[in-house]
PDB file of C-alpha atoms in Angstrom:
ATOM      1  CA  MET A 286    -134.116  -0.142 -76.180  1.00 46.00           C
ATOM      2  CA  MET A 287    -131.237  -2.825 -76.587  1.00 51.00           C
ATOM      3  CA  ASN A 288    -128.761  -0.032 -76.171  1.00 49.00           C
ATOM      4  CA  SER A 289    -130.148   0.950 -72.809  1.00 71.00           C
ATOM      5  CA  LEU A 290    -130.221  -2.371 -70.979  1.00 82.00           C
ATOM      6  CA  ARG A 291    -129.675  -2.357 -67.308  1.00 89.00           C
ATOM      7  CA  ARG A 292    -129.809  -5.403 -64.998  1.00 95.00           C
ATOM      8  CA  LEU A 293    -131.727  -8.636 -65.901  1.00 97.00           C
ATOM      9  CA  GLY A 294    -132.163 -11.673 -63.822  1.00 97.00           C
ATOM     10  CA  VAL A 295    -134.400 -14.334 -62.238  1.00 97.00           C
ATOM     11  CA  ILE A 296    -135.570 -14.353 -58.668  1.00 98.00           C
ATOM     12  CA  GLY A 297    -136.443 -17.372 -56.570  1.00 96.00           C
ATOM     13  CA  ASP A 298    -136.187 -19.231 -53.140  1.00 96.00           C
ATOM     14  CA  PRO A 299    -134.184 -21.551 -53.743  1.00 93.00           C
ATOM     15  CA  ILE A 300    -132.674 -20.291 -57.108  1.00 93.00           C
ATOM     16  CA  ALA A 301    -129.339 -22.358 -57.446  1.00 89.00           C
ATOM     17  CA  HIS A 302    -131.222 -24.905 -59.698  1.00 86.00           C
ATOM     18  CA  THR A 303    -132.396 -22.330 -62.346  1.00 91.00           C
ATOM     19  CA  LEU A 304    -131.354 -22.594 -65.980  1.00 93.00           C
ATOM     20  CA  SER A 305    -132.596 -19.144 -66.732  1.00 95.00           C
ATOM     21  CA  PRO A 306    -129.114 -17.609 -66.834  1.00 95.00           C
ATOM     22  CA  LEU A 307    -127.773 -20.034 -69.068  1.00 95.00           C
ATOM     23  CA  ILE A 308    -130.576 -19.673 -71.322  1.00 96.00           C
ATOM     24  CA  GLN A 309    -131.001 -15.909 -71.455  1.00 97.00           C
ATOM     25  CA  ASN A 310    -127.277 -15.242 -71.641  1.00 96.00           C
ATOM     26  CA  GLY A 311    -127.102 -17.616 -74.611  1.00 96.00           C
ATOM     27  CA  MET A 312    -129.632 -15.491 -76.321  1.00 97.00           C
ATOM     28  CA  LEU A 313    -128.154 -12.120 -75.405  1.00 97.00           C
ATOM     29  CA  LYS A 314    -124.616 -13.383 -76.706  1.00 95.00           C
ATOM     30  CA  ALA A 315    -126.335 -14.221 -80.166  1.00 96.00           C
ATOM     31  CA  LEU A 316    -127.764 -10.724 -80.162  1.00 96.00           C
ATOM     32  CA  ASP A 317    -124.286  -9.258 -79.526  1.00 94.00           C
ATOM     33  CA  LEU A 318    -125.378  -8.031 -76.160  1.00 92.00           C
ATOM     34  CA  GLN A 319    -122.930  -8.253 -73.291  1.00 79.00           C
ATOM     35  CA  GLU A 320    -125.363  -7.655 -70.385  1.00 78.00           C
ATOM     36  CA  LEU A 321    -125.320 -10.537 -68.030  1.00 89.00           C
ATOM     37  CA  TYR A 322    -128.440 -12.145 -66.754  1.00 96.00           C
ATOM     38  CA  GLU A 323    -128.023 -13.309 -63.178  1.00 96.00           C
ATOM     39  CA  ALA A 324    -129.758 -15.640 -60.653  1.00 97.00           C
ATOM     40  CA  ILE A 325    -130.765 -13.636 -57.506  1.00 97.00           C
ATOM     41  CA  HIS A 326    -131.866 -15.357 -54.332  1.00 97.00           C
ATOM     42  CA  ILE A 327    -134.755 -13.370 -52.790  1.00 98.00           C
ATOM     43  CA  THR A 328    -136.754 -14.696 -49.855  1.00 97.00           C
ATOM     44  CA  PRO A 329    -140.494 -13.897 -49.698  1.00 97.00           C
ATOM     45  CA  ASP A 330    -139.782 -11.392 -47.031  1.00 97.00           C
ATOM     46  CA  ASN A 331    -137.742  -9.284 -49.155  1.00 97.00           C
ATOM     47  CA  LEU A 332    -139.833  -9.602 -52.260  1.00 98.00           C
ATOM     48  CA  HIS A 333    -141.451  -6.097 -52.015  1.00 97.00           C
ATOM     49  CA  ARG A 334    -138.134  -4.512 -51.259  1.00 98.00           C
ATOM     50  CA  PHE A 335    -136.677  -6.147 -54.365  1.00 98.00           C
ATOM     51  CA  THR A 336    -139.445  -5.069 -56.777  1.00 98.00           C
ATOM     52  CA  GLU A 337    -139.067  -1.411 -55.562  1.00 97.00           C
ATOM     53  CA  MET A 338    -135.387  -1.456 -56.214  1.00 97.00           C
ATOM     54  CA  ALA A 339    -135.891  -3.150 -59.511  1.00 97.00           C
ATOM     55  CA  ARG A 340    -137.891  -0.091 -60.684  1.00 97.00           C
ATOM     56  CA  ALA A 341    -134.638   1.880 -60.718  1.00 95.00           C
ATOM     57  CA  GLU A 342    -132.027  -0.624 -61.530  1.00 96.00           C
ATOM     58  CA  PHE A 343    -133.581  -3.376 -63.756  1.00 97.00           C
ATOM     59  CA  THR A 344    -134.792  -3.677 -67.299  1.00 96.00           C
ATOM     60  CA  GLY A 345    -136.682  -6.825 -66.031  1.00 97.00           C
ATOM     61  CA  PHE A 346    -136.667 -10.024 -64.366  1.00 98.00           C
ATOM     62  CA  ASN A 347    -138.112 -13.479 -64.284  1.00 98.00           C
ATOM     63  CA  ALA A 348    -139.555 -15.289 -61.183  1.00 97.00           C
ATOM     64  CA  THR A 349    -139.884 -18.726 -60.134  1.00 94.00           C
ATOM     65  CA  MET A 350    -141.160 -20.340 -57.016  1.00 91.00           C
ATOM     66  CA  PRO A 351    -142.407 -18.961 -54.532  1.00 94.00           C
ATOM     67  CA  HIS A 352    -142.819 -15.760 -56.042  1.00 97.00           C
ATOM     68  CA  LYS A 353    -145.188 -16.153 -59.062  1.00 95.00           C
ATOM     69  CA  ALA A 354    -148.377 -15.496 -57.213  1.00 95.00           C
ATOM     70  CA  ALA A 355    -146.999 -12.941 -54.718  1.00 97.00           C
ATOM     71  CA  LEU A 356    -145.848 -10.671 -57.413  1.00 98.00           C
ATOM     72  CA  LEU A 357    -149.490 -10.101 -58.609  1.00 98.00           C
ATOM     73  CA  PRO A 358    -150.349  -7.282 -56.164  1.00 98.00           C
ATOM     74  CA  LEU A 359    -146.876  -5.669 -56.549  1.00 98.00           C
ATOM     75  CA  MET A 360    -147.338  -4.925 -60.385  1.00 98.00           C
ATOM     76  CA  ASP A 361    -148.500  -1.790 -61.803  1.00 98.00           C
ATOM     77  CA  GLU A 362    -150.013  -3.527 -64.721  1.00 98.00           C
ATOM     78  CA  LEU A 363    -150.824  -7.231 -65.575  1.00 98.00           C
ATOM     79  CA  SER A 364    -151.092  -9.175 -68.946  1.00 97.00           C
ATOM     80  CA  ALA A 365    -154.177 -11.072 -69.681  1.00 95.00           C
ATOM     81  CA  ASP A 366    -152.458 -14.260 -69.100  1.00 94.00           C
ATOM     82  CA  ALA A 367    -151.059 -13.334 -65.958  1.00 95.00           C
ATOM     83  CA  VAL A 368    -154.504 -12.445 -64.732  1.00 94.00           C
ATOM     84  CA  MET A 369    -155.872 -15.670 -66.077  1.00 91.00           C
ATOM     85  CA  TYR A 370    -153.175 -17.902 -64.409  1.00 91.00           C
ATOM     86  CA  GLN A 371    -153.014 -15.758 -61.412  1.00 91.00           C
ATOM     87  CA  ALA A 372    -149.122 -16.000 -61.685  1.00 94.00           C
ATOM     88  CA  VAL A 373    -146.388 -13.798 -62.935  1.00 97.00           C
ATOM     89  CA  ASN A 374    -143.144 -15.277 -64.348  1.00 97.00           C
ATOM     90  CA  THR A 375    -141.848 -12.234 -66.227  1.00 98.00           C
ATOM     91  CA  VAL A 376    -141.651  -8.660 -65.135  1.00 98.00           C
ATOM     92  CA  SER A 377    -140.439  -5.779 -67.401  1.00 98.00           C
ATOM     93  CA  VAL A 378    -139.643  -2.371 -66.060  1.00 97.00           C
ATOM     94  CA  ARG A 379    -140.922   0.428 -68.148  1.00 95.00           C
ATOM     95  CA  GLU A 380    -140.330   4.113 -67.139  1.00 94.00           C
ATOM     96  CA  GLY A 381    -140.117   2.943 -63.465  1.00 94.00           C
ATOM     97  CA  LYS A 382    -143.537   0.809 -63.712  1.00 97.00           C
ATOM     98  CA  LEU A 383    -143.728  -2.983 -63.389  1.00 98.00           C
ATOM     99  CA  PHE A 384    -145.347  -4.858 -66.006  1.00 98.00           C
ATOM    100  CA  GLY A 385    -146.173  -8.387 -65.032  1.00 98.00           C
ATOM    101  CA  CYS A 386    -146.938 -11.123 -67.599  1.00 97.00           C
ATOM    102  CA  ASN A 387    -146.736 -14.930 -67.871  1.00 97.00           C
ATOM    103  CA  THR A 388    -145.037 -16.682 -70.955  1.00 97.00           C
ATOM    104  CA  ASP A 389    -145.596 -20.254 -69.850  1.00 95.00           C
ATOM    105  CA  GLY A 390    -148.861 -21.002 -71.551  1.00 95.00           C
ATOM    106  CA  GLU A 391    -148.050 -19.158 -74.904  1.00 97.00           C
ATOM    107  CA  GLY A 392    -144.638 -20.911 -74.796  1.00 97.00           C
ATOM    108  CA  PHE A 393    -146.385 -24.313 -74.673  1.00 97.00           C
ATOM    109  CA  LEU A 394    -148.679 -23.450 -77.573  1.00 97.00           C
ATOM    110  CA  MET A 395    -145.711 -22.561 -79.775  1.00 97.00           C
ATOM    111  CA  ALA A 396    -144.115 -25.748 -78.936  1.00 96.00           C
ATOM    112  CA  LEU A 397    -147.140 -27.730 -80.100  1.00 97.00           C
ATOM    113  CA  LYS A 398    -147.261 -25.656 -83.278  1.00 96.00           C
ATOM    114  CA  GLU A 399    -143.660 -26.317 -83.989  1.00 94.00           C
ATOM    115  CA  ARG A 400    -144.370 -30.056 -83.712  1.00 94.00           C
ATOM    116  CA  GLY A 401    -147.526 -29.692 -85.936  1.00 95.00           C
ATOM    117  CA  ILE A 402    -149.789 -30.736 -83.030  1.00 96.00           C
ATOM    118  CA  ALA A 403    -153.279 -29.319 -83.414  1.00 92.00           C
ATOM    119  CA  PHE A 404    -155.174 -28.272 -80.253  1.00 94.00           C
ATOM    120  CA  GLU A 405    -158.104 -26.162 -81.532  1.00 93.00           C
ATOM    121  CA  GLY A 406    -161.354 -28.170 -81.193  1.00 93.00           C
ATOM    122  CA  GLY A 407    -159.319 -30.891 -79.566  1.00 93.00           C
ATOM    123  CA  ARG A 408    -160.169 -33.283 -76.717  1.00 95.00           C
ATOM    124  CA  ILE A 409    -157.230 -33.072 -74.190  1.00 97.00           C
ATOM    125  CA  VAL A 410    -156.281 -34.966 -71.161  1.00 97.00           C
ATOM    126  CA  ILE A 411    -153.786 -33.419 -68.667  1.00 96.00           C
ATOM    127  CA  LEU A 412    -152.005 -35.592 -66.048  1.00 96.00           C
ATOM    128  CA  GLY A 413    -151.396 -33.627 -62.860  1.00 93.00           C
ATOM    129  CA  ALA A 414    -152.923 -30.463 -61.323  1.00 89.00           C
ATOM    130  CA  GLY A 415    -150.035 -28.160 -60.228  1.00 87.00           C
ATOM    131  CA  GLY A 416    -148.988 -24.769 -61.373  1.00 85.00           C
ATOM    132  CA  ALA A 417    -147.735 -26.123 -64.883  1.00 88.00           C
ATOM    133  CA  ALA A 418    -150.951 -27.913 -65.436  1.00 91.00           C
ATOM    134  CA  ARG A 419    -153.022 -24.919 -64.498  1.00 90.00           C
ATOM    135  CA  SER A 420    -151.207 -22.473 -67.081  1.00 91.00           C
ATOM    136  CA  VAL A 421    -151.504 -25.239 -69.760  1.00 94.00           C
ATOM    137  CA  ALA A 422    -155.073 -26.013 -69.207  1.00 93.00           C
ATOM    138  CA  LEU A 423    -156.289 -22.478 -68.884  1.00 92.00           C
ATOM    139  CA  LYS A 424    -154.224 -21.399 -72.095  1.00 94.00           C
ATOM    140  CA  LEU A 425    -155.529 -24.417 -74.176  1.00 94.00           C
ATOM    141  CA  ALA A 426    -159.089 -23.681 -73.038  1.00 92.00           C
ATOM    142  CA  ALA A 427    -158.867 -20.121 -74.078  1.00 92.00           C
ATOM    143  CA  SER A 428    -157.250 -20.928 -77.293  1.00 93.00           C
ATOM    144  CA  GLY A 429    -160.015 -23.152 -78.590  1.00 92.00           C
ATOM    145  CA  ALA A 430    -159.948 -26.756 -77.133  1.00 93.00           C
ATOM    146  CA  GLU A 431    -163.076 -28.349 -76.991  1.00 91.00           C
ATOM    147  CA  ARG A 432    -162.826 -30.398 -73.728  1.00 92.00           C
ATOM    148  CA  ILE A 433    -160.020 -30.610 -71.132  1.00 94.00           C
ATOM    149  CA  VAL A 434    -159.951 -33.318 -68.601  1.00 94.00           C
ATOM    150  CA  VAL A 435    -157.527 -32.934 -65.567  1.00 93.00           C
ATOM    151  CA  CYS A 436    -156.433 -36.262 -64.054  1.00 92.00           C
ATOM    152  CA  CYS A 437    -154.801 -36.208 -60.729  1.00 88.00           C
ATOM    153  CA  ARG A 438    -154.190 -38.568 -57.820  1.00 82.00           C
ATOM    154  CA  SER A 439    -156.069 -36.000 -55.675  1.00 77.00           C
ATOM    155  CA  LEU A 440    -159.242 -35.441 -57.133  1.00 72.00           C
ATOM    156  CA  GLN A 441    -159.727 -32.409 -55.026  1.00 73.00           C
ATOM    157  CA  LYS A 442    -156.740 -30.967 -56.401  1.00 75.00           C
ATOM    158  CA  ALA A 443    -157.916 -31.456 -59.880  1.00 72.00           C
ATOM    159  CA  GLU A 444    -161.347 -30.159 -59.107  1.00 75.00           C
ATOM    160  CA  GLN A 445    -159.686 -26.782 -58.262  1.00 77.00           C
ATOM    161  CA  LEU A 446    -158.919 -26.462 -61.977  1.00 75.00           C
ATOM    162  CA  THR A 447    -162.457 -27.103 -63.139  1.00 71.00           C
ATOM    163  CA  SER A 448    -164.549 -24.451 -64.791  1.00 62.00           C
ATOM    164  CA  ALA A 449    -167.756 -24.872 -66.817  1.00 54.00           C
ATOM    165  CA  SER A 450    -166.968 -21.616 -68.559  1.00 59.00           C
ATOM    166  CA  VAL A 451    -163.741 -22.954 -70.010  1.00 65.00           C
ATOM    167  CA  LYS A 452    -164.760 -26.669 -70.418  1.00 82.00           C
ATOM    168  CA  ILE A 453    -162.252 -28.159 -67.925  1.00 88.00           C
ATOM    169  CA  SER A 454    -163.394 -31.033 -65.806  1.00 89.00           C
ATOM    170  CA  ALA A 455    -161.628 -33.360 -63.195  1.00 89.00           C
ATOM    171  CA  ALA A 456    -161.090 -37.129 -63.019  1.00 90.00           C
ATOM    172  CA  SER A 457    -159.130 -39.473 -60.811  1.00 88.00           C
ATOM    173  CA  PHE A 458    -155.775 -40.944 -61.895  1.00 87.00           C
ATOM    174  CA  GLU A 459    -157.246 -44.444 -61.792  1.00 87.00           C
ATOM    175  CA  SER A 460    -159.702 -43.460 -64.771  1.00 90.00           C
ATOM    176  CA  ILE A 461    -156.763 -42.459 -67.099  1.00 92.00           C
ATOM    177  CA  ALA A 462    -157.567 -45.222 -69.585  1.00 93.00           C
ATOM    178  CA  GLU A 463    -161.100 -44.335 -69.786  1.00 94.00           C
ATOM    179  CA  GLN A 464    -160.293 -40.620 -70.153  1.00 94.00           C
ATOM    180  CA  ILE A 465    -157.818 -41.000 -72.789  1.00 96.00           C
ATOM    181  CA  SER A 466    -159.741 -43.444 -74.928  1.00 95.00           C
ATOM    182  CA  LYS A 467    -161.475 -40.451 -76.880  1.00 92.00           C
ATOM    183  CA  CYS A 468    -158.605 -37.785 -76.585  1.00 95.00           C
ATOM    184  CA  ASP A 469    -156.614 -36.041 -79.285  1.00 97.00           C
ATOM    185  CA  LEU A 470    -153.894 -34.846 -76.967  1.00 98.00           C
ATOM    186  CA  LEU A 471    -152.269 -36.378 -73.927  1.00 98.00           C
ATOM    187  CA  ILE A 472    -150.234 -34.028 -71.783  1.00 98.00           C
ATOM    188  CA  ASN A 473    -148.080 -35.229 -68.713  1.00 97.00           C
ATOM    189  CA  CYS A 474    -147.644 -32.295 -66.278  1.00 95.00           C
ATOM    190  CA  THR A 475    -146.512 -34.507 -63.423  1.00 94.00           C
ATOM    191  CA  PRO A 476    -142.797 -34.920 -62.288  1.00 93.00           C
ATOM    192  CA  LEU A 477    -143.004 -38.666 -62.922  1.00 94.00           C
ATOM    193  CA  GLY A 478    -139.948 -39.599 -64.890  1.00 93.00           C
ATOM    194  CA  MET A 479    -138.050 -36.476 -64.350  1.00 92.00           C
ATOM    195  CA  ASP A 480    -134.205 -36.614 -63.683  1.00 88.00           C
ATOM    196  CA  GLY A 481    -133.569 -36.704 -59.932  1.00 85.00           C
ATOM    197  CA  VAL A 482    -137.314 -38.001 -59.206  1.00 88.00           C
ATOM    198  CA  ALA A 483    -137.456 -41.478 -58.171  1.00 87.00           C
ATOM    199  CA  ALA A 484    -141.185 -41.845 -58.807  1.00 90.00           C
ATOM    200  CA  GLN A 485    -142.326 -43.244 -62.135  1.00 92.00           C
ATOM    201  CA  PHE A 486    -145.635 -44.347 -63.735  1.00 93.00           C
ATOM    202  CA  SER A 487    -146.281 -47.728 -62.249  1.00 90.00           C
ATOM    203  CA  ASP A 488    -146.973 -49.157 -65.806  1.00 92.00           C
ATOM    204  CA  PHE A 489    -147.668 -47.605 -69.293  1.00 95.00           C
ATOM    205  CA  SER A 490    -150.402 -49.979 -70.357  1.00 95.00           C
ATOM    206  CA  PHE A 491    -152.995 -47.182 -70.256  1.00 96.00           C
ATOM    207  CA  LEU A 492    -151.353 -45.764 -73.417  1.00 97.00           C
ATOM    208  CA  ASP A 493    -152.864 -48.798 -75.333  1.00 97.00           C
ATOM    209  CA  PHE A 494    -156.277 -47.013 -74.954  1.00 97.00           C
ATOM    210  CA  LEU A 495    -155.070 -43.840 -76.565  1.00 97.00           C
ATOM    211  CA  PRO A 496    -156.392 -43.265 -80.143  1.00 97.00           C
ATOM    212  CA  GLN A 497    -153.766 -43.896 -82.710  1.00 96.00           C
ATOM    213  CA  GLU A 498    -153.798 -40.340 -84.110  1.00 96.00           C
ATOM    214  CA  ALA A 499    -153.523 -38.686 -80.608  1.00 97.00           C
ATOM    215  CA  ALA A 500    -150.417 -36.756 -79.951  1.00 98.00           C
ATOM    216  CA  VAL A 501    -148.548 -36.955 -76.570  1.00 98.00           C
ATOM    217  CA  CYS A 502    -146.584 -34.333 -74.626  1.00 98.00           C
ATOM    218  CA  ASP A 503    -144.451 -34.387 -71.587  1.00 97.00           C
ATOM    219  CA  LEU A 504    -143.483 -31.057 -69.960  1.00 96.00           C
ATOM    220  CA  ILE A 505    -140.232 -32.668 -68.667  1.00 94.00           C
ATOM    221  CA  TYR A 506    -137.087 -31.844 -70.687  1.00 90.00           C
ATOM    222  CA  ARG A 507    -134.409 -33.618 -68.566  1.00 88.00           C
ATOM    223  CA  PRO A 508    -134.321 -36.249 -69.864  1.00 90.00           C
ATOM    224  CA  GLN A 509    -135.317 -35.106 -73.197  1.00 88.00           C
ATOM    225  CA  LYS A 510    -137.285 -38.279 -73.963  1.00 93.00           C
ATOM    226  CA  THR A 511    -138.922 -39.648 -70.854  1.00 96.00           C
ATOM    227  CA  GLN A 512    -140.076 -43.050 -70.547  1.00 96.00           C
ATOM    228  CA  PHE A 513    -143.515 -41.736 -70.864  1.00 97.00           C
ATOM    229  CA  LEU A 514    -142.646 -40.380 -74.260  1.00 97.00           C
ATOM    230  CA  SER A 515    -140.553 -43.369 -75.421  1.00 97.00           C
ATOM    231  CA  GLU A 516    -143.736 -45.669 -74.735  1.00 97.00           C
ATOM    232  CA  ALA A 517    -145.875 -43.326 -76.751  1.00 98.00           C
ATOM    233  CA  GLY A 518    -143.464 -43.105 -79.446  1.00 97.00           C
ATOM    234  CA  TYR A 519    -143.111 -46.920 -79.773  1.00 97.00           C
ATOM    235  CA  ARG A 520    -146.872 -47.105 -79.968  1.00 97.00           C
ATOM    236  CA  GLY A 521    -146.690 -44.645 -82.995  1.00 97.00           C
ATOM    237  CA  HIS A 522    -147.970 -41.404 -81.595  1.00 97.00           C
ATOM    238  CA  VAL A 523    -146.342 -38.043 -82.407  1.00 97.00           C
ATOM    239  CA  ILE A 524    -144.551 -36.965 -79.185  1.00 97.00           C
ATOM    240  CA  CYS A 525    -143.389 -33.526 -77.948  1.00 97.00           C
ATOM    241  CA  SER A 526    -140.823 -32.968 -74.993  1.00 95.00           C
ATOM    242  CA  GLY A 527    -140.808 -29.937 -72.570  1.00 94.00           C
ATOM    243  CA  LEU A 528    -137.618 -28.616 -74.253  1.00 94.00           C
ATOM    244  CA  GLY A 529    -139.794 -26.401 -76.650  1.00 94.00           C
ATOM    245  CA  MET A 530    -141.832 -24.913 -73.871  1.00 95.00           C
ATOM    246  CA  LEU A 531    -138.720 -24.248 -71.940  1.00 94.00           C
ATOM    247  CA  ILE A 532    -137.171 -22.374 -74.927  1.00 96.00           C
ATOM    248  CA  TYR A 533    -140.074 -20.523 -76.041  1.00 97.00           C
ATOM    249  CA  GLN A 534    -141.265 -19.035 -72.786  1.00 97.00           C
ATOM    250  CA  ALA A 535    -137.767 -17.743 -72.352  1.00 97.00           C
ATOM    251  CA  ILE A 536    -137.832 -16.227 -75.790  1.00 98.00           C
ATOM    252  CA  LEU A 537    -141.111 -14.423 -75.134  1.00 98.00           C
ATOM    253  CA  ALA A 538    -139.672 -13.218 -71.844  1.00 98.00           C
ATOM    254  CA  LEU A 539    -136.610 -11.654 -73.628  1.00 97.00           C
ATOM    255  CA  GLU A 540    -139.053 -10.086 -76.051  1.00 97.00           C
ATOM    256  CA  GLN A 541    -140.672  -8.456 -73.149  1.00 97.00           C
ATOM    257  CA  PHE A 542    -137.354  -7.211 -71.686  1.00 97.00           C
ATOM    258  CA  LEU A 543    -136.202  -5.743 -75.168  1.00 95.00           C
ATOM    259  CA  GLN A 544    -139.755  -4.705 -76.159  1.00 95.00           C
ATOM    260  CA  THR A 545    -138.994  -6.034 -79.650  1.00 95.00           C
ATOM    261  CA  PRO A 546    -139.738  -9.249 -81.615  1.00 97.00           C
ATOM    262  CA  LEU A 547    -136.997 -11.713 -81.987  1.00 97.00           C
ATOM    263  CA  ASP A 548    -135.950 -14.191 -84.583  1.00 97.00           C
ATOM    264  CA  LEU A 549    -137.392 -17.491 -83.211  1.00 96.00           C
ATOM    265  CA  LYS A 550    -135.135 -19.750 -85.172  1.00 95.00           C
ATOM    266  CA  GLN A 551    -132.017 -17.803 -84.206  1.00 97.00           C
ATOM    267  CA  MET A 552    -132.987 -17.608 -80.607  1.00 97.00           C
ATOM    268  CA  ARG A 553    -133.853 -21.372 -80.433  1.00 95.00           C
ATOM    269  CA  GLU A 554    -130.541 -22.334 -81.832  1.00 95.00           C
ATOM    270  CA  ALA A 555    -128.722 -20.074 -79.325  1.00 96.00           C
ATOM    271  CA  VAL A 556    -130.504 -21.655 -76.381  1.00 95.00           C
ATOM    272  CA  GLU A 557    -129.889 -25.184 -77.512  1.00 93.00           C
ATOM    273  CA  GLN A 558    -126.293 -24.523 -78.143  1.00 93.00           C
ATOM    274  CA  SER A 559    -126.082 -23.078 -74.642  1.00 94.00           C
ATOM    275  CA  LEU A 560    -127.792 -26.033 -73.071  1.00 93.00           C
ATOM    276  CA  TYR A 561    -125.698 -28.378 -74.990  1.00 90.00           C
ATOM    277  CA  GLN A 562    -122.440 -26.606 -74.128  1.00 89.00           C
ATOM    278  CA  GLY A 563    -123.487 -26.574 -70.462  1.00 85.00           C
ATOM    279  CA  GLY A 564    -124.028 -30.295 -70.456  1.00 83.00           C
ATOM    280  CA  ILE A 565    -127.772 -29.898 -69.713  1.00 81.00           C
ATOM    281  CA  LEU A 566    -128.983 -31.701 -72.783  1.00 77.00           C
ATOM    282  CA  GLN A 567    -127.667 -34.267 -75.260  1.00 71.00           C
ATOM    283  CA  LYS A 568    -128.406 -34.394 -78.879  1.00 61.00           C
ATOM    284  CA  GLU A 569    -130.550 -37.253 -78.708  1.00 53.00           C
ATOM    285  CA  MET A 570    -133.937 -36.145 -79.949  1.00 43.00           C
ATOM    286  CA  ALA A 571    -135.072 -33.688 -82.623  1.00 39.00           C
TER     287      ALA A 571
END
């Protein structure tokens, strides 16, 4: 399969901001593959036309906003995770057929395991109710979390993720302190604290209610250590940035394209080197 690679890329609208080419080309180089992975601007009106063209010209492609949900009916086959999230972020082309999957949730679980953070049987609180929160919540629920509470400024938006069958409930942002007082894992899925985003948590005193043994994660990877994580680390909690999820979901996508397992350590090192050389990350946090 590696010797018969055709085009690879990522589609989105807009697409100029994506780090996928930097990440994927770094891994391809480490595998001694010269195929270039490209960013491709595809508008919603051209999505169907692109997927039909991809059947003949591509080995695979990733998708970012606004195409993740729109790709669902265009696939010939869907993975269980893509069906669960109702979103596709990776498409591999196999004998002219489109196989859609989603690597976000599994990438997050791999990042947790790397940091030694347990989630099976755990009580988890998620801040935010966007697409990232959805994939994280559903994957954790399907992977054995005991209880998941989604806290959001819009209770109605949080309630859209609730499900009795997978033990996900909703709560208001104002009740964070109460919700985290008995949790094992706290995850920020909001953009608060992200580079380029002016909004920030008004204060971090709610972290004082977190049990000492609880771990804290942030899906943000720029900066590598948000103030949210810094405050949690100062209080003695095990912390995990969004860098691991970013890397592992990309490795899983490349495994789909190549249809072969990859050396996780080698690929992670290749991605980190590309991100450091590209000036995206600084060596400030293990």
